[in-house]
PDB file of C-alpha atoms and ligand atoms in Angstrom:
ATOM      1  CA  UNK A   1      58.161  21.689  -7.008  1.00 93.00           C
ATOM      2  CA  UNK A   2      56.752  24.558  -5.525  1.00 98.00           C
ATOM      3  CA  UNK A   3      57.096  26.844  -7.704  1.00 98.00           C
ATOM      4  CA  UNK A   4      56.868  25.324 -11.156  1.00 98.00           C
ATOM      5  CA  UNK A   5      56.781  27.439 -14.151  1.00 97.00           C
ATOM      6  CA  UNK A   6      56.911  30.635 -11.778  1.00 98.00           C
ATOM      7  CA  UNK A   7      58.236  33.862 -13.137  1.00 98.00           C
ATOM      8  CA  UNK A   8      60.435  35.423 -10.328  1.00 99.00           C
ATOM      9  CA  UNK A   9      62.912  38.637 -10.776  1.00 99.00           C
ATOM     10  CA  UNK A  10      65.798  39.076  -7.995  1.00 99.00           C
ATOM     11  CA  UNK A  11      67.446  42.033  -7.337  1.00 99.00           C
ATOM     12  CA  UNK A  12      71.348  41.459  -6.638  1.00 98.00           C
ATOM     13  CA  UNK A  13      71.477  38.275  -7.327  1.00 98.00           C
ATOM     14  CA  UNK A  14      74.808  37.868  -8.765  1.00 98.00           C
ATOM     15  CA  UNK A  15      75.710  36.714  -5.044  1.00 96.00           C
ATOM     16  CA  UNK A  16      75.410  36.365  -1.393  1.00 95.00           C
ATOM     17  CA  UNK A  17      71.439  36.008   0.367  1.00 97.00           C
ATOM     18  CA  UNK A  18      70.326  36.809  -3.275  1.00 98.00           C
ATOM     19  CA  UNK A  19      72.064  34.305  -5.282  1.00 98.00           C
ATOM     20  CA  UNK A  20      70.767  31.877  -2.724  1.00 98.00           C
ATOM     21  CA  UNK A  21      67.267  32.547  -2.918  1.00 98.00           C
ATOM     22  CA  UNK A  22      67.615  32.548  -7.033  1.00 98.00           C
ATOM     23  CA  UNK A  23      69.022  28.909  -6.735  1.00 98.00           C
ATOM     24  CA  UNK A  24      66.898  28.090  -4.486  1.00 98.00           C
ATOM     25  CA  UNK A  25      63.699  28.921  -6.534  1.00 98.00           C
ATOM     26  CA  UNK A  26      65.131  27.774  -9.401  1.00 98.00           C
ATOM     27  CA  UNK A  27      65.079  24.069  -7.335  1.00 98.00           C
ATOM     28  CA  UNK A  28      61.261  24.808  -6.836  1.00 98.00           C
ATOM     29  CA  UNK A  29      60.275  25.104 -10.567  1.00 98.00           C
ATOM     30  CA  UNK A  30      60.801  28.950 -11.173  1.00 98.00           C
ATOM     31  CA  UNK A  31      62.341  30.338 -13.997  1.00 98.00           C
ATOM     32  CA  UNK A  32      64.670  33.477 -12.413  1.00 98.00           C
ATOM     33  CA  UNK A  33      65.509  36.978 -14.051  1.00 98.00           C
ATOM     34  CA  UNK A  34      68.999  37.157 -12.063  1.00 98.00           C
ATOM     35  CA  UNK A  35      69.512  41.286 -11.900  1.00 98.00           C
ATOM     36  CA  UNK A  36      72.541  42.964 -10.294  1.00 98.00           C
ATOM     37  CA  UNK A  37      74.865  46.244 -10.616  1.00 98.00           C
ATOM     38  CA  UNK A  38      77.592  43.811 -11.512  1.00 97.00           C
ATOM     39  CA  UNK A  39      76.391  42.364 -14.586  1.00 98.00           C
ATOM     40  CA  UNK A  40      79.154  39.891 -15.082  1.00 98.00           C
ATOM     41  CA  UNK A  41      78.461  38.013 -11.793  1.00 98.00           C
ATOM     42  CA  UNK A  42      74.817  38.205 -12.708  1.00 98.00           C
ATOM     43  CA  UNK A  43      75.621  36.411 -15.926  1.00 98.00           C
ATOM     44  CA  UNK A  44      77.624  33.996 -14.147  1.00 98.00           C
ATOM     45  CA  UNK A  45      74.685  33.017 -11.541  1.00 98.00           C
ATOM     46  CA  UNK A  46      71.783  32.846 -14.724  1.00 98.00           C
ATOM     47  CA  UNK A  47      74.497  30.352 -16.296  1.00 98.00           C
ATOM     48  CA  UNK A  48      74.355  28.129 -12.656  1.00 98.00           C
ATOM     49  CA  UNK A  49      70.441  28.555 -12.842  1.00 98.00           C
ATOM     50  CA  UNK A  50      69.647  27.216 -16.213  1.00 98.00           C
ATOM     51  CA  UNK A  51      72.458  24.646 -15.236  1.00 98.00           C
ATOM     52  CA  UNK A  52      69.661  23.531 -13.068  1.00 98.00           C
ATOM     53  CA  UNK A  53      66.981  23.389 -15.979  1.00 97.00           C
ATOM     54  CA  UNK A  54      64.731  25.895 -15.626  1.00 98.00           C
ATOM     55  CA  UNK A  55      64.857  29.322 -17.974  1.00 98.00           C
ATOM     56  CA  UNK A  56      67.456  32.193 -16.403  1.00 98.00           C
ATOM     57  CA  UNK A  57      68.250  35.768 -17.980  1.00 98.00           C
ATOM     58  CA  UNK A  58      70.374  37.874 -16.613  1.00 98.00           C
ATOM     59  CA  UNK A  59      69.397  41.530 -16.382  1.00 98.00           C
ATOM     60  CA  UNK A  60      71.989  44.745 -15.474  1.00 98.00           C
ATOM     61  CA  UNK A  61      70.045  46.168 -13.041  1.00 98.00           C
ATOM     62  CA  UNK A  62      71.121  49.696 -10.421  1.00 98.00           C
ATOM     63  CA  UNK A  63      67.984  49.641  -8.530  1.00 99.00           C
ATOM     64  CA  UNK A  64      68.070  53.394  -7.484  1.00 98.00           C
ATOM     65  CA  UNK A  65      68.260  54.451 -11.208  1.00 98.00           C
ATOM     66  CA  UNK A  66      64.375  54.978 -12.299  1.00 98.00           C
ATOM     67  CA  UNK A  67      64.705  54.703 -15.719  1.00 98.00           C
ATOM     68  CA  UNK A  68      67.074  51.446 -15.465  1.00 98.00           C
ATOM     69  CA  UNK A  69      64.496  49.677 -13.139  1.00 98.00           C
ATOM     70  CA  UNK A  70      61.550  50.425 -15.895  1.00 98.00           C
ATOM     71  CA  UNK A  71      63.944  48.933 -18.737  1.00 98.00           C
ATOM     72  CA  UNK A  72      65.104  45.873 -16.508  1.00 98.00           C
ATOM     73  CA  UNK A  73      61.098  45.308 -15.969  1.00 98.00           C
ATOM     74  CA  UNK A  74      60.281  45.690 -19.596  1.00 98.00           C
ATOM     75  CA  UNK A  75      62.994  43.271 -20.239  1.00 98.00           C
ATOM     76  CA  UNK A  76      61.982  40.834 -18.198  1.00 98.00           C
ATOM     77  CA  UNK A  77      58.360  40.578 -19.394  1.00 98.00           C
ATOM     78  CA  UNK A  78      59.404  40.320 -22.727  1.00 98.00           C
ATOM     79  CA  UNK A  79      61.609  37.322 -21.835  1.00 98.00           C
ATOM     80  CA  UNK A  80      59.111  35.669 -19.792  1.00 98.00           C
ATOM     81  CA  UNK A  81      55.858  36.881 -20.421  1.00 98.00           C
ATOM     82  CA  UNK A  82      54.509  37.555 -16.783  1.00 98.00           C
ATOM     83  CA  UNK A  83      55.833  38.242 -13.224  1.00 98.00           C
ATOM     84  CA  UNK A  84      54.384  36.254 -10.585  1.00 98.00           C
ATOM     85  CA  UNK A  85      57.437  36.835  -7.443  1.00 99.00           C
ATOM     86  CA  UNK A  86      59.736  39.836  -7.281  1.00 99.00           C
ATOM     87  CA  UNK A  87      62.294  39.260  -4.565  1.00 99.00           C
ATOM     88  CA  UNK A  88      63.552  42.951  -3.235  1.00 99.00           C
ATOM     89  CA  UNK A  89      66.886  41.504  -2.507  1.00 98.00           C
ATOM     90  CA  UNK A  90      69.867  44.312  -3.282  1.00 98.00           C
ATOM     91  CA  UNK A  91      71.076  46.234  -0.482  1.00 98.00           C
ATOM     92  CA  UNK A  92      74.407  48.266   1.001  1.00 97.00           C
ATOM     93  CA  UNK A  93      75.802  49.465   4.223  1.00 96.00           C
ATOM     94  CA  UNK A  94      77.907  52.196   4.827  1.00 97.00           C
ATOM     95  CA  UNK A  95      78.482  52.321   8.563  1.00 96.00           C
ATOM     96  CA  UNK A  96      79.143  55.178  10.889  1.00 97.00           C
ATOM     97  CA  UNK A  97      77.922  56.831  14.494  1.00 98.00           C
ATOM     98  CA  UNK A  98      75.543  59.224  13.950  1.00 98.00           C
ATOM     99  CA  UNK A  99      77.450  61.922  14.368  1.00 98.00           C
ATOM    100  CA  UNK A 100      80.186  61.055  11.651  1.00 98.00           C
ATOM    101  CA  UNK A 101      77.653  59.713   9.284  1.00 98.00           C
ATOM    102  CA  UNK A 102      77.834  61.697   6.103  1.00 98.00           C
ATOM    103  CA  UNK A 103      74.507  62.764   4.246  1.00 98.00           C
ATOM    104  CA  UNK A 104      76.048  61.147   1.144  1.00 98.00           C
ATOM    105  CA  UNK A 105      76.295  57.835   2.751  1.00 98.00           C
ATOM    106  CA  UNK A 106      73.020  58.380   4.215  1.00 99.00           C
ATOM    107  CA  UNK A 107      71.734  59.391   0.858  1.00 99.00           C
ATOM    108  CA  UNK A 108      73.017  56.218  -0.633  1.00 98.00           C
ATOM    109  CA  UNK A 109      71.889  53.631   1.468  1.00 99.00           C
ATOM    110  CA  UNK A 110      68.153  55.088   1.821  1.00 99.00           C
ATOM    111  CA  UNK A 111      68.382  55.317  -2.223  1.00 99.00           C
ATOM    112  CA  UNK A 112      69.291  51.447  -3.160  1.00 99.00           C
ATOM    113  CA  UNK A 113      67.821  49.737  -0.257  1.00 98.00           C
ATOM    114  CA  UNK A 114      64.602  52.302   0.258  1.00 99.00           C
ATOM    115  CA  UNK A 115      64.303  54.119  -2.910  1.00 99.00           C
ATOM    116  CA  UNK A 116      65.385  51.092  -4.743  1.00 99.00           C
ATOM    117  CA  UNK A 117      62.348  48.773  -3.276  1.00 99.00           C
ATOM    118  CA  UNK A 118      59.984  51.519  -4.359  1.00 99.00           C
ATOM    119  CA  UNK A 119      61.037  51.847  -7.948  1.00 99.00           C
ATOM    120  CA  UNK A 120      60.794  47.996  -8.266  1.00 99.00           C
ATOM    121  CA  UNK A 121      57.682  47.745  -6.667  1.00 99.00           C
ATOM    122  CA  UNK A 122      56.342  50.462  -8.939  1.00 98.00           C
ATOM    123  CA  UNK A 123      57.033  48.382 -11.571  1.00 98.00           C
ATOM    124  CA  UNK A 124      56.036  44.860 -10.302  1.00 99.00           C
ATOM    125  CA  UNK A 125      52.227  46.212  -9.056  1.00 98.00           C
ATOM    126  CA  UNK A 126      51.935  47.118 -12.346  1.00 98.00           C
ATOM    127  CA  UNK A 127      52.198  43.840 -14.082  1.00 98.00           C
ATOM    128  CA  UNK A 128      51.234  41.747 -10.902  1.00 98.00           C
ATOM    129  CA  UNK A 129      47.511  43.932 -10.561  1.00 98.00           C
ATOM    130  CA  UNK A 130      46.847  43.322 -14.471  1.00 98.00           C
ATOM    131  CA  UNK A 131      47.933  39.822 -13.486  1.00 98.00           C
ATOM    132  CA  UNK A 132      45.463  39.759 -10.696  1.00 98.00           C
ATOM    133  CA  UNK A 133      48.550  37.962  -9.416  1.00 98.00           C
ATOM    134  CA  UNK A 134      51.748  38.086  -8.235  1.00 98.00           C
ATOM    135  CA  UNK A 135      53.768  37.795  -4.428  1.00 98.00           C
ATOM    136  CA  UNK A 136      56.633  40.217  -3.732  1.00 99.00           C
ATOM    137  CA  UNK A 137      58.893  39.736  -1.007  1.00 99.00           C
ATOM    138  CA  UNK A 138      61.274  42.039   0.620  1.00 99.00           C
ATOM    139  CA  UNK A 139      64.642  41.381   2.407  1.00 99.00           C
ATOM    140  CA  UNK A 140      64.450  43.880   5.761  1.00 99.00           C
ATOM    141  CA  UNK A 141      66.673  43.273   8.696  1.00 98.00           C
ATOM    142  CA  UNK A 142      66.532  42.675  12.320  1.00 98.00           C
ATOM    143  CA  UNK A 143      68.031  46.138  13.344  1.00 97.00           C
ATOM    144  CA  UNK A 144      64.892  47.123  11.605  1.00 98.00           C
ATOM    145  CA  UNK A 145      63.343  46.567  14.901  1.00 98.00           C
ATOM    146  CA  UNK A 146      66.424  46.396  17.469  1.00 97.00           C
ATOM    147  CA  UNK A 147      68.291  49.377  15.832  1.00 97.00           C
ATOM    148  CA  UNK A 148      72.058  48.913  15.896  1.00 94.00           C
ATOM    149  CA  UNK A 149      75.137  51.210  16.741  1.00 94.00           C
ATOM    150  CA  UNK A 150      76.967  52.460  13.710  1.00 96.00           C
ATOM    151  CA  UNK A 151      74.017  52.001  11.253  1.00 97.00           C
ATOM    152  CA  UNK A 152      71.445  54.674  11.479  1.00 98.00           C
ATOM    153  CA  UNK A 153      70.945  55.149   7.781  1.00 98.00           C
ATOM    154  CA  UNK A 154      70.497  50.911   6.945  1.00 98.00           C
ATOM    155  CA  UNK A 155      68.287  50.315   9.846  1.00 98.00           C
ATOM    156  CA  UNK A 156      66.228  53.302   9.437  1.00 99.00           C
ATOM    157  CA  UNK A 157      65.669  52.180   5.192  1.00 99.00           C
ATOM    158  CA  UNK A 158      64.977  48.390   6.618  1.00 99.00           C
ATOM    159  CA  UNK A 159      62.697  49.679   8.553  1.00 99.00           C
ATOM    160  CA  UNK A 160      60.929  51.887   5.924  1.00 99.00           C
ATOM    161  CA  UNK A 161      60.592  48.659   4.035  1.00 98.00           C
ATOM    162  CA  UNK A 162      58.353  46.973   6.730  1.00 98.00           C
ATOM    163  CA  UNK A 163      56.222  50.478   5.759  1.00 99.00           C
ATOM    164  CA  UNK A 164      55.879  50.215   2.018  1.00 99.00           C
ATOM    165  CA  UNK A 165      55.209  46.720   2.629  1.00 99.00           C
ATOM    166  CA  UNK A 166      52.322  47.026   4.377  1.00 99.00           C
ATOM    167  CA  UNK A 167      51.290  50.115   2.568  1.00 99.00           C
ATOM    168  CA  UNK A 168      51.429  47.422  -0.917  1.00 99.00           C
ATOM    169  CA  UNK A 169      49.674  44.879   0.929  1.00 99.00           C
ATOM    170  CA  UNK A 170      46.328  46.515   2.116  1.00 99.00           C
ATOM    171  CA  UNK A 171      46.730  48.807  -1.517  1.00 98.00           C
ATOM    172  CA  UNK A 172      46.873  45.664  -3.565  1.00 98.00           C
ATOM    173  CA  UNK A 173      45.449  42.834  -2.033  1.00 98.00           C
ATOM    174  CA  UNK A 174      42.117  43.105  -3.773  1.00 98.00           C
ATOM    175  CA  UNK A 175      44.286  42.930  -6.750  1.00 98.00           C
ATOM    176  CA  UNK A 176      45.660  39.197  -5.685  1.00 98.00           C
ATOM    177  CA  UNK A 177      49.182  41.038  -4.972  1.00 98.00           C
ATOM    178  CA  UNK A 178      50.715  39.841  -1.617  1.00 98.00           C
ATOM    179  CA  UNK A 179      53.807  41.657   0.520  1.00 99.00           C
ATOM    180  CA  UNK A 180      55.643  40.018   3.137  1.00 99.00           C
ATOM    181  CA  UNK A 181      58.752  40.722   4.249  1.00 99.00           C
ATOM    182  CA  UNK A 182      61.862  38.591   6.293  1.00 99.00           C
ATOM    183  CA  UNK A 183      64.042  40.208   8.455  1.00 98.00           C
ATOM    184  CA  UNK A 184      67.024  38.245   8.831  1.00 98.00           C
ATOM    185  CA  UNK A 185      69.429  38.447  11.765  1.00 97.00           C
ATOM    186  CA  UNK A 186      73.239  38.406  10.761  1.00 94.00           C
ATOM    187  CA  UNK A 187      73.609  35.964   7.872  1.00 96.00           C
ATOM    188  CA  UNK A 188      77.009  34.199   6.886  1.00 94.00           C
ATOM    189  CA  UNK A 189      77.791  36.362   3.269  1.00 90.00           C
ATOM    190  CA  UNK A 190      80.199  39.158   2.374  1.00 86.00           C
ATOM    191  CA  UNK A 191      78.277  41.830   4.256  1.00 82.00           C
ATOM    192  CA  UNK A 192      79.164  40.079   7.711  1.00 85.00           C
ATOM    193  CA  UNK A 193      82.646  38.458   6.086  1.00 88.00           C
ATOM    194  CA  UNK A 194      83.876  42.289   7.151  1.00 88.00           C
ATOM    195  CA  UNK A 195      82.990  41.773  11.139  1.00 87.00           C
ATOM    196  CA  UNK A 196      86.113  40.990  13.045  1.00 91.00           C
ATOM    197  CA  UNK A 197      86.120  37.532  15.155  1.00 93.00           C
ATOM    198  CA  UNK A 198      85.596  39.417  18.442  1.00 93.00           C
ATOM    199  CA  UNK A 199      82.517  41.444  17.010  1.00 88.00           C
ATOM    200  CA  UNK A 200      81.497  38.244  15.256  1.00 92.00           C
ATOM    201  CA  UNK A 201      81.725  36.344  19.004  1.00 92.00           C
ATOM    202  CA  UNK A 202      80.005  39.043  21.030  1.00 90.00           C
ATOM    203  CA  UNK A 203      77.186  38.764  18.000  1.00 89.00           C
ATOM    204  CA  UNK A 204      77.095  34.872  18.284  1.00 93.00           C
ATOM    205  CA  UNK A 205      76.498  35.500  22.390  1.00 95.00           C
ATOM    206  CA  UNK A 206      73.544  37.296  21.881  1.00 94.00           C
ATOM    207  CA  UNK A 207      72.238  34.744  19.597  1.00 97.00           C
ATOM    208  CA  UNK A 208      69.823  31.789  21.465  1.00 97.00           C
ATOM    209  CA  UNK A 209      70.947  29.406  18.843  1.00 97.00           C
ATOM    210  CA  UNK A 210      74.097  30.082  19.216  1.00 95.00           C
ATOM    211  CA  UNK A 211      75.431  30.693  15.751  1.00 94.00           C
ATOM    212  CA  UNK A 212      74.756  33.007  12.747  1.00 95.00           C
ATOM    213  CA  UNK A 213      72.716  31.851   9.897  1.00 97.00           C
ATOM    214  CA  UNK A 214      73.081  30.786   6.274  1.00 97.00           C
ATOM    215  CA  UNK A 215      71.617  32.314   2.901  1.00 98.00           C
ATOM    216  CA  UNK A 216      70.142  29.365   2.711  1.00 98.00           C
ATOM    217  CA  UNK A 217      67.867  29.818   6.004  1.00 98.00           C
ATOM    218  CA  UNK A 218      66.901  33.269   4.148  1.00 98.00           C
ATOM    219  CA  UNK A 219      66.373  31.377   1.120  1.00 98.00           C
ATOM    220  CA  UNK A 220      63.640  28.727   2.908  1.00 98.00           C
ATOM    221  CA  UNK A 221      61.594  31.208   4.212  1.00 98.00           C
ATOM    222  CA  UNK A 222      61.150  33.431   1.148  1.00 99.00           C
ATOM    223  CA  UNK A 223      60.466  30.151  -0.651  1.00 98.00           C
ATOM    224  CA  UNK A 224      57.584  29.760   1.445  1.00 98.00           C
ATOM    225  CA  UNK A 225      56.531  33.261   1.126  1.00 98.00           C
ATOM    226  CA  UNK A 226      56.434  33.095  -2.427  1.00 98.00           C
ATOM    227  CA  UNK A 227      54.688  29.851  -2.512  1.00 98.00           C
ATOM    228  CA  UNK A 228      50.981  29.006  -2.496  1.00 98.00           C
ATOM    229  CA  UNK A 229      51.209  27.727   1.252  1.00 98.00           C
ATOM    230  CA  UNK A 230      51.749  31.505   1.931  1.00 98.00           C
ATOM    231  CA  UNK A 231      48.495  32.399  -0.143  1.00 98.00           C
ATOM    232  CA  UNK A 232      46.566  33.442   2.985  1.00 98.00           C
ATOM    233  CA  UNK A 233      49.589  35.595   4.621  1.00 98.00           C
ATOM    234  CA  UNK A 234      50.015  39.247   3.865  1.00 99.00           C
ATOM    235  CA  UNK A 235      51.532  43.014   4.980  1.00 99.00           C
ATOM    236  CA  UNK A 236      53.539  40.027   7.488  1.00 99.00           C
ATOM    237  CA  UNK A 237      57.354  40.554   8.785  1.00 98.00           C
ATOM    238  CA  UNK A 238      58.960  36.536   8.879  1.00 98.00           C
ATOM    239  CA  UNK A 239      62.198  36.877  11.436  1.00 98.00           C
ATOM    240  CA  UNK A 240      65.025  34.814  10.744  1.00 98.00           C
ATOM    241  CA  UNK A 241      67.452  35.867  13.370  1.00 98.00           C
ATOM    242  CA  UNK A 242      67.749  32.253  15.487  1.00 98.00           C
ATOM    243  CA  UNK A 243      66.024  33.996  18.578  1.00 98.00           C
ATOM    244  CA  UNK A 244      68.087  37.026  18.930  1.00 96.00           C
ATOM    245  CA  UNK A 245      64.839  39.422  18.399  1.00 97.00           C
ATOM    246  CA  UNK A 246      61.797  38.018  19.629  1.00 96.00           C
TER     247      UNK A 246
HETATM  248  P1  NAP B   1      75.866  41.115  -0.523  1.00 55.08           P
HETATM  249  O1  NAP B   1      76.591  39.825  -0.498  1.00 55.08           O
HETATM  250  O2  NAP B   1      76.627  42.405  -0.459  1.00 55.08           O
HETATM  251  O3  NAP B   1      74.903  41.127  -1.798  1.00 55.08           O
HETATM  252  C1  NAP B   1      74.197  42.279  -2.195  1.00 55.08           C
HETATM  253  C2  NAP B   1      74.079  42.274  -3.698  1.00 55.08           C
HETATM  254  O4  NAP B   1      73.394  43.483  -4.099  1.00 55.08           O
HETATM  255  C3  NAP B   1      75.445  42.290  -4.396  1.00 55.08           C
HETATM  256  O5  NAP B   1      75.447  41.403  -5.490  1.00 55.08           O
HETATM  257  C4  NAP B   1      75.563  43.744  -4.847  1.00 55.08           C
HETATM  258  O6  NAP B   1      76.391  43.883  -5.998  1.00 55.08           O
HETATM  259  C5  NAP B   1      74.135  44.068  -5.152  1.00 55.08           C
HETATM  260  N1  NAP B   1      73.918  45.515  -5.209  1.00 55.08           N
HETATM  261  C6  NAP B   1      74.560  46.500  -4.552  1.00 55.08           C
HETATM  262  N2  NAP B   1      74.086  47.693  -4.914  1.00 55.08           N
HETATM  263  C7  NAP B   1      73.117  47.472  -5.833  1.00 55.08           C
HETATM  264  C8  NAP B   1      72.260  48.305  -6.605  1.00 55.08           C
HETATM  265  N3  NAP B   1      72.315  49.634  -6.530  1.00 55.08           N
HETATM  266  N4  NAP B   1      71.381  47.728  -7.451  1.00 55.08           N
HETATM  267  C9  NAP B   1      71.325  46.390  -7.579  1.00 55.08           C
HETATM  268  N5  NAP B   1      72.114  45.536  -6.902  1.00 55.08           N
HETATM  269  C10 NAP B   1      73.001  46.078  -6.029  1.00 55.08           C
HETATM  270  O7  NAP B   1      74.843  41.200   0.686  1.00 55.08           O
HETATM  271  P2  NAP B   1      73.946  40.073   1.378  1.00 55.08           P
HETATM  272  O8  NAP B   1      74.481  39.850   2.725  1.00 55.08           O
HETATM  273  O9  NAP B   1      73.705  38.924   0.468  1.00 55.08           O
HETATM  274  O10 NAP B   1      72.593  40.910   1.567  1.00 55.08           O
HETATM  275  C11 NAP B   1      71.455  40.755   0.736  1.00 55.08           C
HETATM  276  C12 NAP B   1      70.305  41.492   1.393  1.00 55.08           C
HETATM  277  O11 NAP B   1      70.060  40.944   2.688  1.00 55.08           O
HETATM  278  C13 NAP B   1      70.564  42.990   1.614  1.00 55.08           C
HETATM  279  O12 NAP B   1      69.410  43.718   1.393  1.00 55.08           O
HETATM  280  C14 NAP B   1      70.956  43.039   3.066  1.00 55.08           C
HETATM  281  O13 NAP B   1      70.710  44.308   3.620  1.00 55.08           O
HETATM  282  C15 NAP B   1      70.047  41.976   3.644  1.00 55.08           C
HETATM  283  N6  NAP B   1      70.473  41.452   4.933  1.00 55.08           N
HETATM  284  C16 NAP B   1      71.682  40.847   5.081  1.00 55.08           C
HETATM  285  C17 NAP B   1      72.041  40.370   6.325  1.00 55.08           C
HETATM  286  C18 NAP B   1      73.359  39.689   6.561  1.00 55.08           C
HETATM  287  O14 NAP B   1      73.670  39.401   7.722  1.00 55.08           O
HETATM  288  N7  NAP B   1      74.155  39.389   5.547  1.00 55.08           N
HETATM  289  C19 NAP B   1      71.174  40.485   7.411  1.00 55.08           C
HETATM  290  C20 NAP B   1      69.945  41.111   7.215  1.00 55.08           C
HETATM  291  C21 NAP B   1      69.599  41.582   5.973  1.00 55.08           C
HETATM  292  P3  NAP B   1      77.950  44.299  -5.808  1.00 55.08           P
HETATM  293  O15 NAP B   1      78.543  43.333  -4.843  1.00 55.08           O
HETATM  294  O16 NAP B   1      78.524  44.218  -7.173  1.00 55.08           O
HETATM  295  O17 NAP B   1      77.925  45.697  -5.241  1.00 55.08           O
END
């Protein structure tokens, strides 16, 4: 158990890489605060984690909304009493060439996956410094660093996350607060389920291994990041992409 009696909050976890990595903690000891937009599904994942024996809550959660993110944090202390991992999971595309990408679906992308991070790491610094404790892990993206047709406003907020990553880490690490990031390549879920077989084949060619990854390969490495055998690693970027971006 690696992370036994852990206190870890997800951001959309009601499903997909996030609901992964919440199961997959859960496994390693931790007891999960499952939030997500879709509060339902959230409930529904909590009720799968506790099915597992640790503690779960589920927690609505719109991670661009300020005041919502300070209420979900508040929440989640109270239920728990400390936050040692916050997982800075949720995340949207809304795809277009540059030049027919709308400022509103610019604007919303940088807001939950950019903005989003920031609120919640706001809030986790907060308890984590008082802590002198605490590991928070962002979920960036390979076109972070290749770029990729068609998504100017997701890979330019991925890539802002490897920024306020390392910002956190060198602000906070005399505090005992750690920030890594993973970038994953393209990942088996709902977000890829939309790529048609001859995209998804001209993807798999420019893979070295030959195939796209699970949650679950997501899910292993932000297990180790949130682990003690990560205590030494910080303001780091761990690709998961099976050798497509080297
Ligand atoms: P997903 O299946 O769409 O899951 C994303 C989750 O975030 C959903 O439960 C979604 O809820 C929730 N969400 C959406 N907007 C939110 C908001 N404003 N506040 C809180 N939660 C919100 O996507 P995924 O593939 O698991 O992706 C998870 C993360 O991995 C994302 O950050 C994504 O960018 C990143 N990633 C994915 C891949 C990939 O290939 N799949 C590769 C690299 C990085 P609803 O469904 O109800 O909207």
């Amino acid at each position: 158990m690696r992370l036994e009696g852990k206190k870890a909050l997800i951001t959309g976890a009601a499903q997909g890489i996030g609901k992964s990595i919440a199961l997959a903690m859960a496994k390693e000891g931790a007891d999960i605060g499952v939030t997500d937009v879709n509060i339902e599904s959230a409930e529904k994942t909590a009720q799968e984690i506790m099915a597992l024996g640790v503690k779960s809550i589920a927690l609505k959660l719109d991670v661009s909304k300020q005041p919502e993110v300070t209420g979900c944090f508040e929440a989640f202390v109270k239920a728990f009493g400390a936050l040692d991992i916050l997982v800075n999971n949720a995340g949207i595309t809304k795809d277009n060439v540059l030049l027919r990408m709308k400022e509103e679906d610019w604007d919303a992308v940088m807001n939950i996956n950019l903005k989003g991070s920031f609120l919640c790491c706001k809030e986790a610094v907060k308890i984590m410094a008082k802590q002198r404790s605490g590991k928070i892990i962002s979920i960036s993206s390979v076109v972070a660093f290749m770029g990729n047709p068609g998504q100017a406003n997701y890979s330019s907020s991925k890539a802002g996350l490897i920024g306020l990553t390392k910002t956190i880490a060198k602000e906070y690490a005399s505090r005992g607060v750690r920030a890594n990031a993973v970038a994953p390549g393209f990942i088996q879920t709902a977000m890829t389920d939309v790529l048609t077989d001859a995209v998804k084949d001209e993807m798999k060619r420019a893979i070295p291994l030959g195939q796209f990854g699970t949650p679950e390969d997501v899910a292993n490495a932000v297990i180790f990041l949130a682990s003690r055998e990560s205590d030494y690693i910080t303001g780091q970027v761990l690709h998961i992409n099976g050798g497509m971006y080297m």
